[in-house]
PDB file of C-alpha atoms and ligand atoms in Angstrom:
ATOM      1  CA  MET A  15      -7.359   1.838  24.984  1.00 80.00           C
ATOM      2  CA  THR A  16      -6.167   5.451  24.763  1.00 94.00           C
ATOM      3  CA  ILE A  17      -4.792   6.298  21.341  1.00 98.00           C
ATOM      4  CA  LYS A  18      -1.972   8.838  21.470  1.00 98.00           C
ATOM      5  CA  VAL A  19      -0.951  11.033  18.543  1.00 98.00           C
ATOM      6  CA  GLY A  20       2.017  13.402  18.609  1.00 98.00           C
ATOM      7  CA  ILE A  21       1.510  16.895  17.247  1.00 98.00           C
ATOM      8  CA  SER A  22       3.496  20.076  16.662  1.00 98.00           C
ATOM      9  CA  ALA A  23       2.679  22.152  19.741  1.00 98.00           C
ATOM     10  CA  CYS A  24       1.748  25.257  17.717  1.00 98.00           C
ATOM     11  CA  LEU A  25      -1.099  23.247  16.106  1.00 98.00           C
ATOM     12  CA  VAL A  26      -2.895  22.851  19.440  1.00 98.00           C
ATOM     13  CA  GLY A  27      -2.788  26.586  20.100  1.00 98.00           C
ATOM     14  CA  GLN A  28       0.435  26.835  22.096  1.00 98.00           C
ATOM     15  CA  LYS A  29       2.104  30.189  21.395  1.00 98.00           C
ATOM     16  CA  VAL A  30       5.480  28.705  20.550  1.00 98.00           C
ATOM     17  CA  ARG A  31       6.075  29.958  17.005  1.00 98.00           C
ATOM     18  CA  TYR A  32       9.050  32.168  16.161  1.00 97.00           C
ATOM     19  CA  ASP A  33       6.720  35.202  16.128  1.00 97.00           C
ATOM     20  CA  GLY A  34       5.028  34.347  19.422  1.00 97.00           C
ATOM     21  CA  GLY A  35       1.889  33.087  17.716  1.00 98.00           C
ATOM     22  CA  HIS A  36       0.300  29.691  17.164  1.00 98.00           C
ATOM     23  CA  LYS A  37      -1.271  27.858  14.235  1.00 98.00           C
ATOM     24  CA  ARG A  38      -4.152  26.038  15.880  1.00 97.00           C
ATOM     25  CA  SER A  39      -5.771  23.308  13.789  1.00 97.00           C
ATOM     26  CA  ALA A  40      -9.474  23.174  14.647  1.00 96.00           C
ATOM     27  CA  PHE A  41      -9.818  19.642  13.291  1.00 95.00           C
ATOM     28  CA  CYS A  42      -6.989  18.316  15.479  1.00 96.00           C
ATOM     29  CA  ASP A  43      -7.641  20.364  18.580  1.00 96.00           C
ATOM     30  CA  LYS A  44     -11.418  19.879  18.593  1.00 94.00           C
ATOM     31  CA  GLU A  45     -12.568  16.874  16.595  1.00 94.00           C
ATOM     32  CA  LEU A  46      -9.578  14.534  16.806  1.00 95.00           C
ATOM     33  CA  ARG A  47      -9.084  15.339  20.474  1.00 95.00           C
ATOM     34  CA  ARG A  48     -12.506  13.878  21.284  1.00 95.00           C
ATOM     35  CA  HIS A  49     -11.167  10.411  20.494  1.00 96.00           C
ATOM     36  CA  ILE A  50      -7.399  10.731  20.674  1.00 97.00           C
ATOM     37  CA  GLU A  51      -4.943  12.038  23.260  1.00 98.00           C
ATOM     38  CA  LEU A  52      -2.793  14.649  21.521  1.00 98.00           C
ATOM     39  CA  VAL A  53       0.801  14.825  22.776  1.00 98.00           C
ATOM     40  CA  PRO A  54       2.401  18.172  21.796  1.00 98.00           C
ATOM     41  CA  PHE A  55       6.104  18.727  21.151  1.00 98.00           C
ATOM     42  CA  CYS A  56       7.889  21.906  20.069  1.00 98.00           C
ATOM     43  CA  PRO A  57      11.446  21.036  19.049  1.00 98.00           C
ATOM     44  CA  GLU A  58      12.616  24.639  18.735  1.00 98.00           C
ATOM     45  CA  VAL A  59      11.430  25.641  22.208  1.00 98.00           C
ATOM     46  CA  GLY A  60      12.654  22.244  23.408  1.00 98.00           C
ATOM     47  CA  ILE A  61      16.253  23.021  22.440  1.00 98.00           C
ATOM     48  CA  GLY A  62      16.132  26.264  24.403  1.00 97.00           C
ATOM     49  CA  LEU A  63      15.226  28.829  21.755  1.00 97.00           C
ATOM     50  CA  GLY A  64      12.893  31.456  23.197  1.00 93.00           C
ATOM     51  CA  THR A  65       9.568  32.778  21.959  1.00 97.00           C
ATOM     52  CA  PRO A  66       9.644  35.017  19.989  1.00 96.00           C
ATOM     53  CA  ARG A  67      12.985  34.094  18.372  1.00 97.00           C
ATOM     54  CA  PRO A  68      14.970  34.678  15.188  1.00 97.00           C
ATOM     55  CA  THR A  69      13.887  32.399  12.357  1.00 97.00           C
ATOM     56  CA  ILE A  70      15.633  29.163  11.398  1.00 98.00           C
ATOM     57  CA  ARG A  71      16.062  28.052   7.796  1.00 98.00           C
ATOM     58  CA  LEU A  72      17.369  24.931   6.084  1.00 98.00           C
ATOM     59  CA  GLU A  73      20.539  25.316   4.053  1.00 98.00           C
ATOM     60  CA  GLY A  74      22.713  23.056   1.909  1.00 97.00           C
ATOM     61  CA  GLU A  75      21.794  19.693   0.370  1.00 96.00           C
ATOM     62  CA  VAL A  76      18.097  18.852   0.096  1.00 95.00           C
ATOM     63  CA  GLU A  77      18.665  15.306   1.402  1.00 94.00           C
ATOM     64  CA  ASN A  78      20.939  16.375   4.226  1.00 95.00           C
ATOM     65  CA  PRO A  79      20.302  20.032   5.051  1.00 97.00           C
ATOM     66  CA  GLN A  80      21.516  22.035   8.031  1.00 98.00           C
ATOM     67  CA  ALA A  81      19.215  24.104  10.269  1.00 98.00           C
ATOM     68  CA  VAL A  82      20.773  27.534  10.556  1.00 98.00           C
ATOM     69  CA  ILE A  83      19.726  30.778  12.275  1.00 97.00           C
ATOM     70  CA  PRO A  84      20.754  33.402   9.679  1.00 96.00           C
ATOM     71  CA  LYS A  85      20.677  36.255  12.195  1.00 95.00           C
ATOM     72  CA  THR A  86      23.337  34.695  14.451  1.00 96.00           C
ATOM     73  CA  GLY A  87      24.937  32.135  12.150  1.00 95.00           C
ATOM     74  CA  ALA A  88      24.226  29.373  14.715  1.00 97.00           C
ATOM     75  CA  ASN A  89      23.767  25.830  13.420  1.00 98.00           C
ATOM     76  CA  VAL A  90      21.099  23.986  15.493  1.00 98.00           C
ATOM     77  CA  THR A  91      20.846  20.814  13.378  1.00 98.00           C
ATOM     78  CA  GLN A  92      22.357  18.415  15.900  1.00 98.00           C
ATOM     79  CA  GLN A  93      20.330  19.907  18.749  1.00 98.00           C
ATOM     80  CA  LEU A  94      17.083  19.265  16.841  1.00 98.00           C
ATOM     81  CA  VAL A  95      18.185  15.704  16.023  1.00 98.00           C
ATOM     82  CA  ASP A  96      19.112  15.081  19.674  1.00 98.00           C
ATOM     83  CA  PHE A  97      15.769  16.497  20.845  1.00 98.00           C
ATOM     84  CA  ALA A  98      14.030  13.818  18.751  1.00 98.00           C
ATOM     85  CA  ILE A  99      16.384  11.007  19.805  1.00 98.00           C
ATOM     86  CA  GLN A 100      15.866  11.807  23.487  1.00 98.00           C
ATOM     87  CA  ARG A 101      12.097  11.458  23.066  1.00 98.00           C
ATOM     88  CA  ASN A 102      12.079   8.208  21.113  1.00 98.00           C
ATOM     89  CA  GLU A 103      10.656   6.232  24.069  1.00 98.00           C
ATOM     90  CA  GLN A 104       7.662   8.621  24.043  1.00 98.00           C
ATOM     91  CA  PHE A 105       7.363   8.318  20.248  1.00 98.00           C
ATOM     92  CA  LYS A 106       7.088   4.523  20.611  1.00 98.00           C
ATOM     93  CA  GLN A 107       3.803   5.090  22.481  1.00 98.00           C
ATOM     94  CA  LEU A 108       2.301   7.093  19.591  1.00 98.00           C
ATOM     95  CA  SER A 109       0.002   5.854  16.805  1.00 98.00           C
ATOM     96  CA  GLY A 110       0.484   8.898  14.558  1.00 98.00           C
ATOM     97  CA  TYR A 111       1.970  12.381  14.347  1.00 98.00           C
ATOM     98  CA  VAL A 112       0.596  15.632  12.905  1.00 98.00           C
ATOM     99  CA  LEU A 113       3.381  17.962  11.766  1.00 98.00           C
ATOM    100  CA  CYS A 114       3.276  21.685  11.052  1.00 98.00           C
ATOM    101  CA  ALA A 115       3.765  22.340   7.338  1.00 97.00           C
ATOM    102  CA  LYS A 116       6.730  24.262   5.922  1.00 97.00           C
ATOM    103  CA  SER A 117       8.639  24.427   9.211  1.00 98.00           C
ATOM    104  CA  PRO A 118      12.428  23.821   8.989  1.00 98.00           C
ATOM    105  CA  SER A 119      12.017  21.685  12.119  1.00 98.00           C
ATOM    106  CA  CYS A 120       8.593  20.040  11.766  1.00 98.00           C
ATOM    107  CA  GLY A 121       7.759  20.238   8.024  1.00 98.00           C
ATOM    108  CA  MET A 122       7.089  16.874   6.370  1.00 97.00           C
ATOM    109  CA  GLU A 123       7.631  17.847   2.747  1.00 97.00           C
ATOM    110  CA  ARG A 124       8.300  20.778   0.401  1.00 97.00           C
ATOM    111  CA  VAL A 125      10.244  22.722   3.047  1.00 98.00           C
ATOM    112  CA  LYS A 126      12.500  25.389   1.527  1.00 98.00           C
ATOM    113  CA  VAL A 127      16.200  24.518   1.469  1.00 98.00           C
ATOM    114  CA  TYR A 128      18.373  27.568   0.765  1.00 97.00           C
ATOM    115  CA  THR A 129      21.736  27.849  -0.889  1.00 96.00           C
ATOM    116  CA  PRO A 130      24.010  29.121   1.956  1.00 94.00           C
ATOM    117  CA  GLY A 131      24.291  32.902   1.934  1.00 89.00           C
ATOM    118  CA  GLU A 132      21.700  33.311  -0.816  1.00 93.00           C
ATOM    119  CA  ASN A 133      17.961  33.631  -1.210  1.00 93.00           C
ATOM    120  CA  ALA A 134      17.756  30.912  -3.861  1.00 94.00           C
ATOM    121  CA  ASN A 135      15.949  27.824  -2.575  1.00 95.00           C
ATOM    122  CA  GLN A 136      14.402  24.509  -3.527  1.00 95.00           C
ATOM    123  CA  LYS A 137      11.067  23.476  -2.012  1.00 94.00           C
ATOM    124  CA  ASP A 138      12.004  19.821  -1.611  1.00 94.00           C
ATOM    125  CA  GLY A 139      13.195  19.544   1.972  1.00 97.00           C
ATOM    126  CA  MET A 140      11.961  17.904   5.165  1.00 98.00           C
ATOM    127  CA  GLY A 141      12.285  19.448   8.625  1.00 98.00           C
ATOM    128  CA  ILE A 142      15.196  18.211  10.738  1.00 98.00           C
ATOM    129  CA  PHE A 143      13.004  16.970  13.603  1.00 98.00           C
ATOM    130  CA  ALA A 144      10.458  15.402  11.226  1.00 98.00           C
ATOM    131  CA  ARG A 145      13.175  13.510   9.342  1.00 98.00           C
ATOM    132  CA  GLN A 146      14.673  12.113  12.543  1.00 98.00           C
ATOM    133  CA  LEU A 147      11.213  11.092  13.775  1.00 98.00           C
ATOM    134  CA  GLN A 148      10.564   9.249  10.502  1.00 98.00           C
ATOM    135  CA  ARG A 149      13.961   7.525  10.639  1.00 98.00           C
ATOM    136  CA  MET A 150      13.305   6.227  14.148  1.00 98.00           C
ATOM    137  CA  GLN A 151       9.619   5.323  13.617  1.00 98.00           C
ATOM    138  CA  PRO A 152       9.218   4.420   9.931  1.00 98.00           C
ATOM    139  CA  ALA A 153       5.787   2.790  10.385  1.00 98.00           C
ATOM    140  CA  LEU A 154       4.330   5.762  12.306  1.00 98.00           C
ATOM    141  CA  PRO A 155       1.605   7.540  10.256  1.00 98.00           C
ATOM    142  CA  LEU A 156       2.697  11.142   9.591  1.00 98.00           C
ATOM    143  CA  GLU A 157       0.636  13.962   8.165  1.00 98.00           C
ATOM    144  CA  GLU A 158       0.767  17.746   7.916  1.00 98.00           C
ATOM    145  CA  ASP A 159      -1.877  20.158   9.192  1.00 97.00           C
ATOM    146  CA  GLY A 160      -2.608  21.710   5.789  1.00 95.00           C
ATOM    147  CA  ARG A 161      -3.040  18.356   4.055  1.00 96.00           C
ATOM    148  CA  LEU A 162      -5.619  17.376   6.677  1.00 96.00           C
ATOM    149  CA  ASN A 163      -8.015  19.866   5.052  1.00 94.00           C
ATOM    150  CA  ASP A 164      -8.276  17.452   2.109  1.00 95.00           C
ATOM    151  CA  PRO A 165     -11.088  14.961   2.934  1.00 94.00           C
ATOM    152  CA  LEU A 166      -9.259  12.059   1.252  1.00 94.00           C
ATOM    153  CA  LEU A 167      -5.968  12.684   3.069  1.00 96.00           C
ATOM    154  CA  ARG A 168      -7.736  13.371   6.369  1.00 96.00           C
ATOM    155  CA  GLU A 169      -9.618  10.087   6.208  1.00 96.00           C
ATOM    156  CA  ASN A 170      -6.479   8.245   5.169  1.00 97.00           C
ATOM    157  CA  PHE A 171      -4.441   9.607   8.077  1.00 98.00           C
ATOM    158  CA  VAL A 172      -7.076   8.819  10.721  1.00 98.00           C
ATOM    159  CA  LEU A 173      -7.563   5.346   9.250  1.00 98.00           C
ATOM    160  CA  ARG A 174      -3.811   4.683   9.484  1.00 98.00           C
ATOM    161  CA  VAL A 175      -3.738   5.930  13.079  1.00 98.00           C
ATOM    162  CA  PHE A 176      -6.460   3.483  14.117  1.00 98.00           C
ATOM    163  CA  VAL A 177      -4.867   0.563  12.225  1.00 98.00           C
ATOM    164  CA  TYR A 178      -1.492   1.313  13.800  1.00 98.00           C
ATOM    165  CA  ALA A 179      -3.094   1.594  17.249  1.00 98.00           C
ATOM    166  CA  ALA A 180      -4.656  -1.861  16.717  1.00 98.00           C
ATOM    167  CA  TRP A 181      -1.203  -3.185  15.820  1.00 98.00           C
ATOM    168  CA  LYS A 182       0.328  -1.657  18.942  1.00 97.00           C
ATOM    169  CA  ALA A 183      -2.344  -3.356  21.064  1.00 97.00           C
ATOM    170  CA  ILE A 184      -1.024  -6.814  20.058  1.00 97.00           C
ATOM    171  CA  PRO A 185       0.873  -8.244  23.037  1.00 95.00           C
ATOM    172  CA  GLN A 186       4.577  -8.936  22.591  1.00 93.00           C
ATOM    173  CA  PRO A 187       6.420 -11.135  21.857  1.00 94.00           C
ATOM    174  CA  TYR A 188       4.438 -11.489  18.626  1.00 95.00           C
ATOM    175  CA  THR A 189       3.081 -14.880  17.598  1.00 95.00           C
ATOM    176  CA  THR A 190       2.180 -15.944  14.070  1.00 95.00           C
ATOM    177  CA  ALA A 191      -1.423 -16.535  15.212  1.00 95.00           C
ATOM    178  CA  ASP A 192      -1.729 -12.992  16.622  1.00 96.00           C
ATOM    179  CA  ILE A 193      -0.426 -11.372  13.446  1.00 97.00           C
ATOM    180  CA  GLN A 194      -2.619 -13.638  11.297  1.00 96.00           C
ATOM    181  CA  ALA A 195      -5.660 -12.507  13.306  1.00 96.00           C
ATOM    182  CA  PHE A 196      -4.617  -8.877  12.794  1.00 98.00           C
ATOM    183  CA  HIS A 197      -4.069  -9.484   9.066  1.00 98.00           C
ATOM    184  CA  ALA A 198      -7.504 -11.118   8.774  1.00 97.00           C
ATOM    185  CA  ALA A 199      -9.169  -8.141  10.508  1.00 97.00           C
ATOM    186  CA  GLN A 200      -7.447  -5.710   8.119  1.00 98.00           C
ATOM    187  CA  LYS A 201      -8.303  -7.760   5.004  1.00 97.00           C
ATOM    188  CA  PHE A 202     -10.872  -5.456   3.392  1.00 97.00           C
ATOM    189  CA  THR A 203      -9.066  -2.295   4.506  1.00 98.00           C
ATOM    190  CA  LEU A 204      -5.876  -3.494   2.851  1.00 97.00           C
ATOM    191  CA  LEU A 205      -7.712  -4.806  -0.232  1.00 97.00           C
ATOM    192  CA  ALA A 206      -9.192  -1.328  -0.716  1.00 97.00           C
ATOM    193  CA  HIS A 207      -5.671   0.132  -0.752  1.00 97.00           C
ATOM    194  CA  ASN A 208      -3.402  -2.463  -2.277  1.00 96.00           C
ATOM    195  CA  GLN A 209      -4.482  -5.982  -3.234  1.00 95.00           C
ATOM    196  CA  PRO A 210      -0.994  -7.287  -4.193  1.00 97.00           C
ATOM    197  CA  VAL A 211       0.437  -6.276  -0.803  1.00 98.00           C
ATOM    198  CA  TYR A 212      -2.461  -7.936   1.038  1.00 97.00           C
ATOM    199  CA  ARG A 213      -1.850 -11.209  -0.794  1.00 97.00           C
ATOM    200  CA  ARG A 214       1.950 -11.063  -0.558  1.00 98.00           C
ATOM    201  CA  LEU A 215       1.945 -10.364   3.177  1.00 98.00           C
ATOM    202  CA  GLY A 216      -0.592 -13.172   3.696  1.00 97.00           C
ATOM    203  CA  ARG A 217       1.670 -15.673   1.900  1.00 97.00           C
ATOM    204  CA  GLU A 218       4.774 -14.514   3.761  1.00 97.00           C
ATOM    205  CA  LEU A 219       2.932 -14.627   7.073  1.00 97.00           C
ATOM    206  CA  ALA A 220       1.763 -18.207   6.474  1.00 95.00           C
ATOM    207  CA  ALA A 221       5.380 -19.223   5.829  1.00 95.00           C
ATOM    208  CA  THR A 222       6.745 -17.544   8.979  1.00 94.00           C
ATOM    209  CA  SER A 223       6.600 -19.738  12.041  1.00 89.00           C
ATOM    210  CA  PRO A 224       7.887 -19.250  14.614  1.00 94.00           C
ATOM    211  CA  MET A 225       7.391 -15.502  14.381  1.00 96.00           C
ATOM    212  CA  THR A 226      10.466 -13.278  14.496  1.00 96.00           C
ATOM    213  CA  GLN A 227      10.761  -9.665  15.570  1.00 96.00           C
ATOM    214  CA  GLU A 228      12.388  -8.896  12.193  1.00 97.00           C
ATOM    215  CA  PHE A 229       9.402 -10.225  10.257  1.00 98.00           C
ATOM    216  CA  ALA A 230       6.936  -8.399  12.506  1.00 98.00           C
ATOM    217  CA  ILE A 231       8.741  -5.099  11.825  1.00 98.00           C
ATOM    218  CA  TYR A 232       8.883  -5.820   8.084  1.00 98.00           C
ATOM    219  CA  TYR A 233       5.189  -6.748   8.118  1.00 98.00           C
ATOM    220  CA  ILE A 234       3.912  -3.594   9.807  1.00 98.00           C
ATOM    221  CA  GLU A 235       6.207  -1.253   7.857  1.00 98.00           C
ATOM    222  CA  THR A 236       5.022  -2.812   4.575  1.00 98.00           C
ATOM    223  CA  LEU A 237       1.373  -2.679   5.594  1.00 98.00           C
ATOM    224  CA  MET A 238       1.536   0.936   6.777  1.00 98.00           C
ATOM    225  CA  ALA A 239       3.323   1.994   3.578  1.00 98.00           C
ATOM    226  CA  ALA A 240       0.552   0.333   1.520  1.00 98.00           C
ATOM    227  CA  LEU A 241      -2.148   2.171   3.496  1.00 98.00           C
ATOM    228  CA  ALA A 242      -0.439   5.547   3.010  1.00 97.00           C
ATOM    229  CA  LYS A 243      -1.893   5.822  -0.489  1.00 95.00           C
ATOM    230  CA  PRO A 244      -5.626   6.602  -0.221  1.00 94.00           C
ATOM    231  CA  ALA A 245      -8.003   3.903  -1.460  1.00 95.00           C
ATOM    232  CA  SER A 246      -9.572   4.552  -4.863  1.00 94.00           C
ATOM    233  CA  ARG A 247     -13.307   4.603  -5.580  1.00 95.00           C
ATOM    234  CA  LYS A 248     -12.784   1.594  -7.857  1.00 96.00           C
ATOM    235  CA  ASN A 249     -11.127  -0.441  -5.105  1.00 96.00           C
ATOM    236  CA  HIS A 250     -13.788   0.527  -2.553  1.00 97.00           C
ATOM    237  CA  THR A 251     -16.425  -0.608  -5.081  1.00 98.00           C
ATOM    238  CA  ASN A 252     -14.684  -3.979  -5.492  1.00 97.00           C
ATOM    239  CA  VAL A 253     -14.508  -4.443  -1.737  1.00 97.00           C
ATOM    240  CA  LEU A 254     -18.179  -3.519  -1.267  1.00 97.00           C
ATOM    241  CA  GLN A 255     -19.196  -5.996  -3.972  1.00 96.00           C
ATOM    242  CA  HIS A 256     -17.026  -8.635  -2.316  1.00 94.00           C
ATOM    243  CA  ILE A 257     -18.735  -7.952   1.028  1.00 94.00           C
ATOM    244  CA  GLN A 258     -22.122  -8.096  -0.687  1.00 93.00           C
ATOM    245  CA  GLY A 259     -21.258 -11.642  -1.736  1.00 91.00           C
ATOM    246  CA  PHE A 260     -21.356 -12.659   1.934  1.00 86.00           C
ATOM    247  CA  PHE A 261     -24.987 -11.526   2.185  1.00 80.00           C
ATOM    248  CA  SER A 262     -26.314 -12.917  -1.078  1.00 80.00           C
ATOM    249  CA  ASP A 263     -28.010 -15.933   0.468  1.00 86.00           C
ATOM    250  CA  GLU A 264     -29.436 -13.942   3.367  1.00 88.00           C
ATOM    251  CA  LEU A 265     -31.055 -11.084   1.423  1.00 90.00           C
ATOM    252  CA  ASP A 266     -34.267 -11.188  -0.561  1.00 90.00           C
ATOM    253  CA  GLY A 267     -34.317  -9.956  -4.158  1.00 91.00           C
ATOM    254  CA  VAL A 268     -35.355  -6.399  -3.266  1.00 93.00           C
ATOM    255  CA  GLU A 269     -32.668  -6.034  -0.603  1.00 92.00           C
ATOM    256  CA  ARG A 270     -29.993  -7.415  -2.925  1.00 93.00           C
ATOM    257  CA  GLN A 271     -30.977  -4.978  -5.660  1.00 94.00           C
ATOM    258  CA  GLU A 272     -31.095  -2.069  -3.220  1.00 94.00           C
ATOM    259  CA  LEU A 273     -27.521  -2.743  -2.085  1.00 95.00           C
ATOM    260  CA  SER A 274     -26.255  -3.309  -5.648  1.00 96.00           C
ATOM    261  CA  ASP A 275     -27.795  -0.012  -6.754  1.00 97.00           C
ATOM    262  CA  LEU A 276     -26.285   1.887  -3.839  1.00 97.00           C
ATOM    263  CA  ILE A 277     -22.819   0.436  -4.488  1.00 97.00           C
ATOM    264  CA  MET A 278     -23.052   1.503  -8.138  1.00 97.00           C
ATOM    265  CA  GLN A 279     -24.282   4.970  -7.108  1.00 97.00           C
ATOM    266  CA  TYR A 280     -21.170   5.249  -4.929  1.00 97.00           C
ATOM    267  CA  HIS A 281     -19.051   4.016  -7.849  1.00 97.00           C
ATOM    268  CA  ASP A 282     -20.562   6.749 -10.057  1.00 97.00           C
ATOM    269  CA  GLY A 283     -19.986   9.461  -7.448  1.00 95.00           C
ATOM    270  CA  VAL A 284     -23.687  10.018  -6.742  1.00 96.00           C
ATOM    271  CA  VAL A 285     -23.569   9.057  -3.037  1.00 96.00           C
ATOM    272  CA  PRO A 286     -20.697   8.987  -0.511  1.00 94.00           C
ATOM    273  CA  LEU A 287     -19.029   5.810   0.728  1.00 95.00           C
ATOM    274  CA  MET A 288     -21.025   6.080   3.944  1.00 93.00           C
ATOM    275  CA  SER A 289     -24.287   5.273   2.108  1.00 95.00           C
ATOM    276  CA  PRO A 290     -23.598   1.682   0.974  1.00 96.00           C
ATOM    277  CA  LEU A 291     -21.635   1.057   4.169  1.00 95.00           C
ATOM    278  CA  THR A 292     -24.593   2.090   6.316  1.00 94.00           C
ATOM    279  CA  LEU A 293     -26.815  -0.361   4.435  1.00 95.00           C
ATOM    280  CA  VAL A 294     -24.193  -3.120   4.767  1.00 95.00           C
ATOM    281  CA  ARG A 295     -24.033  -2.491   8.501  1.00 93.00           C
ATOM    282  CA  HIS A 296     -27.838  -2.550   8.707  1.00 93.00           C
ATOM    283  CA  TYR A 297     -27.938  -5.950   6.995  1.00 93.00           C
ATOM    284  CA  LEU A 298     -25.128  -7.140   9.218  1.00 91.00           C
ATOM    285  CA  ARG A 299     -27.261  -6.364  12.273  1.00 92.00           C
ATOM    286  CA  LYS A 300     -30.100  -8.394  10.734  1.00 90.00           C
ATOM    287  CA  HIS A 301     -27.824 -11.242   9.644  1.00 89.00           C
ATOM    288  CA  PRO A 302     -24.822 -11.297  12.010  1.00 90.00           C
ATOM    289  CA  SER A 303     -21.541 -12.651  10.629  1.00 89.00           C
ATOM    290  CA  ASP A 304     -18.542 -13.089  12.940  1.00 90.00           C
ATOM    291  CA  TYR A 305     -16.221 -12.906   9.953  1.00 90.00           C
ATOM    292  CA  LEU A 306     -17.535  -9.549   8.728  1.00 92.00           C
ATOM    293  CA  GLN A 307     -17.994  -8.079  12.170  1.00 91.00           C
ATOM    294  CA  GLN A 308     -14.287  -8.412  12.905  1.00 93.00           C
ATOM    295  CA  GLN A 309     -13.373  -6.445   9.743  1.00 95.00           C
ATOM    296  CA  SER A 310     -11.866  -3.040  10.531  1.00 96.00           C
ATOM    297  CA  TYR A 311     -13.144  -1.832   7.132  1.00 97.00           C
ATOM    298  CA  LEU A 312     -16.718  -1.665   8.404  1.00 95.00           C
ATOM    299  CA  GLN A 313     -15.877   0.418  11.490  1.00 93.00           C
ATOM    300  CA  PRO A 314     -12.340   1.800  11.112  1.00 95.00           C
ATOM    301  CA  TYR A 315     -12.820   4.798  13.446  1.00 95.00           C
ATOM    302  CA  PRO A 316     -15.670   6.556  15.297  1.00 93.00           C
ATOM    303  CA  ASP A 317     -18.510   7.559  12.954  1.00 90.00           C
ATOM    304  CA  ASP A 318     -18.831  11.022  14.475  1.00 90.00           C
ATOM    305  CA  LEU A 319     -15.534  12.053  12.846  1.00 91.00           C
ATOM    306  CA  LYS A 320     -17.702  12.038   9.689  1.00 88.00           C
ATOM    307  CA  LEU A 321     -14.745  11.060   7.554  1.00 92.00           C
ATOM    308  CA  ARG A 322     -16.569   8.893   5.049  1.00 86.00           C
ATOM    309  CA  TYR A 323     -19.200  11.487   4.184  1.00 81.00           C
ATOM    310  CA  GLY A 324     -16.639  13.299   2.044  1.00 79.00           C
ATOM    311  CA  LEU A 325     -15.427  10.218   0.140  1.00 86.00           C
TER     312      LEU A 325
HETATM  313  S1  SF4 B   4       6.441  24.192  13.711  1.00 95.89           S
HETATM  314 FE1  SF4 B   4       7.423  22.877  15.237  1.00 95.89          FE
HETATM  315  S2  SF4 B   4       9.193  24.037  15.925  1.00 95.89           S
HETATM  316 FE2  SF4 B   4       7.861  25.480  14.881  1.00 95.89          FE
HETATM  317  S3  SF4 B   4       6.577  26.369  16.494  1.00 95.89           S
HETATM  318 FE3  SF4 B   4       5.460  24.628  15.669  1.00 95.89          FE
HETATM  319  S4  SF4 B   4       6.024  22.950  17.010  1.00 95.89           S
HETATM  320 FE4  SF4 B   4       7.542  24.528  17.342  1.00 95.89          FE
END
């Protein structure tokens, strides 16, 4: 299965910025690209603005700003919205989107919104294209290039991309059994992020038969929103101890103690998450368990992205 992630074209080195430059993200263009097909879009070039070009800025209300070119007075808001709407069929194929920070078109948060005709601004806006993308695809994981430098946010984004890709691989029309199997596979991942949501969705899922498209949409939007907040060290510790419970009868005293110690060392910040997980996976090879092997938590994305070494 090829996983596709949309990305602001300037982040993959395309010279499409207003000044004729790019803003290549090495993580996206090199590391992520090894496992994911990146699909670049540049809304400003897409609506016919050249490169280089006069700058655009957001003006007016923070919640409903206009994209204006101060040099010419042109308002390109509707063109940017239409650019996104016309590509919605392509966006439905995506499992995530990396946006360029601060852009009046692509910025996800804290974009400057100016008072018309003045230099006063509030840094609370969202780019016009980014907002339309989010409206049309509310479950789609979004992240900005700058935030991907934070190990916690980077791991969280890639995790969400792989979970969403697994969801998109479920054949339609959805059945209750298919979504229950998906929910079971995401159990420990969701428990590490939000226990109440895991339990609530499980109850609601059990009470929904036959499956409806409305529930399926509600389910995935709720699950993706819960995953958007990175898992805490405390929750990871609880999940690891829960997983350890499955091995208790299989391990000898020394092995049990070794795993307990490593989990507590992770809890205390002495070793990264990868350490106890590597030992769990080692024991799982010695004592195979179908139930644990289907858990996305134990192998959420390719190891060579090295995302859990920084957690
Ligand atoms: S931030 Fe968006 S609109 Fe601006 S150059 Fe990059 S892709 Fe194009």
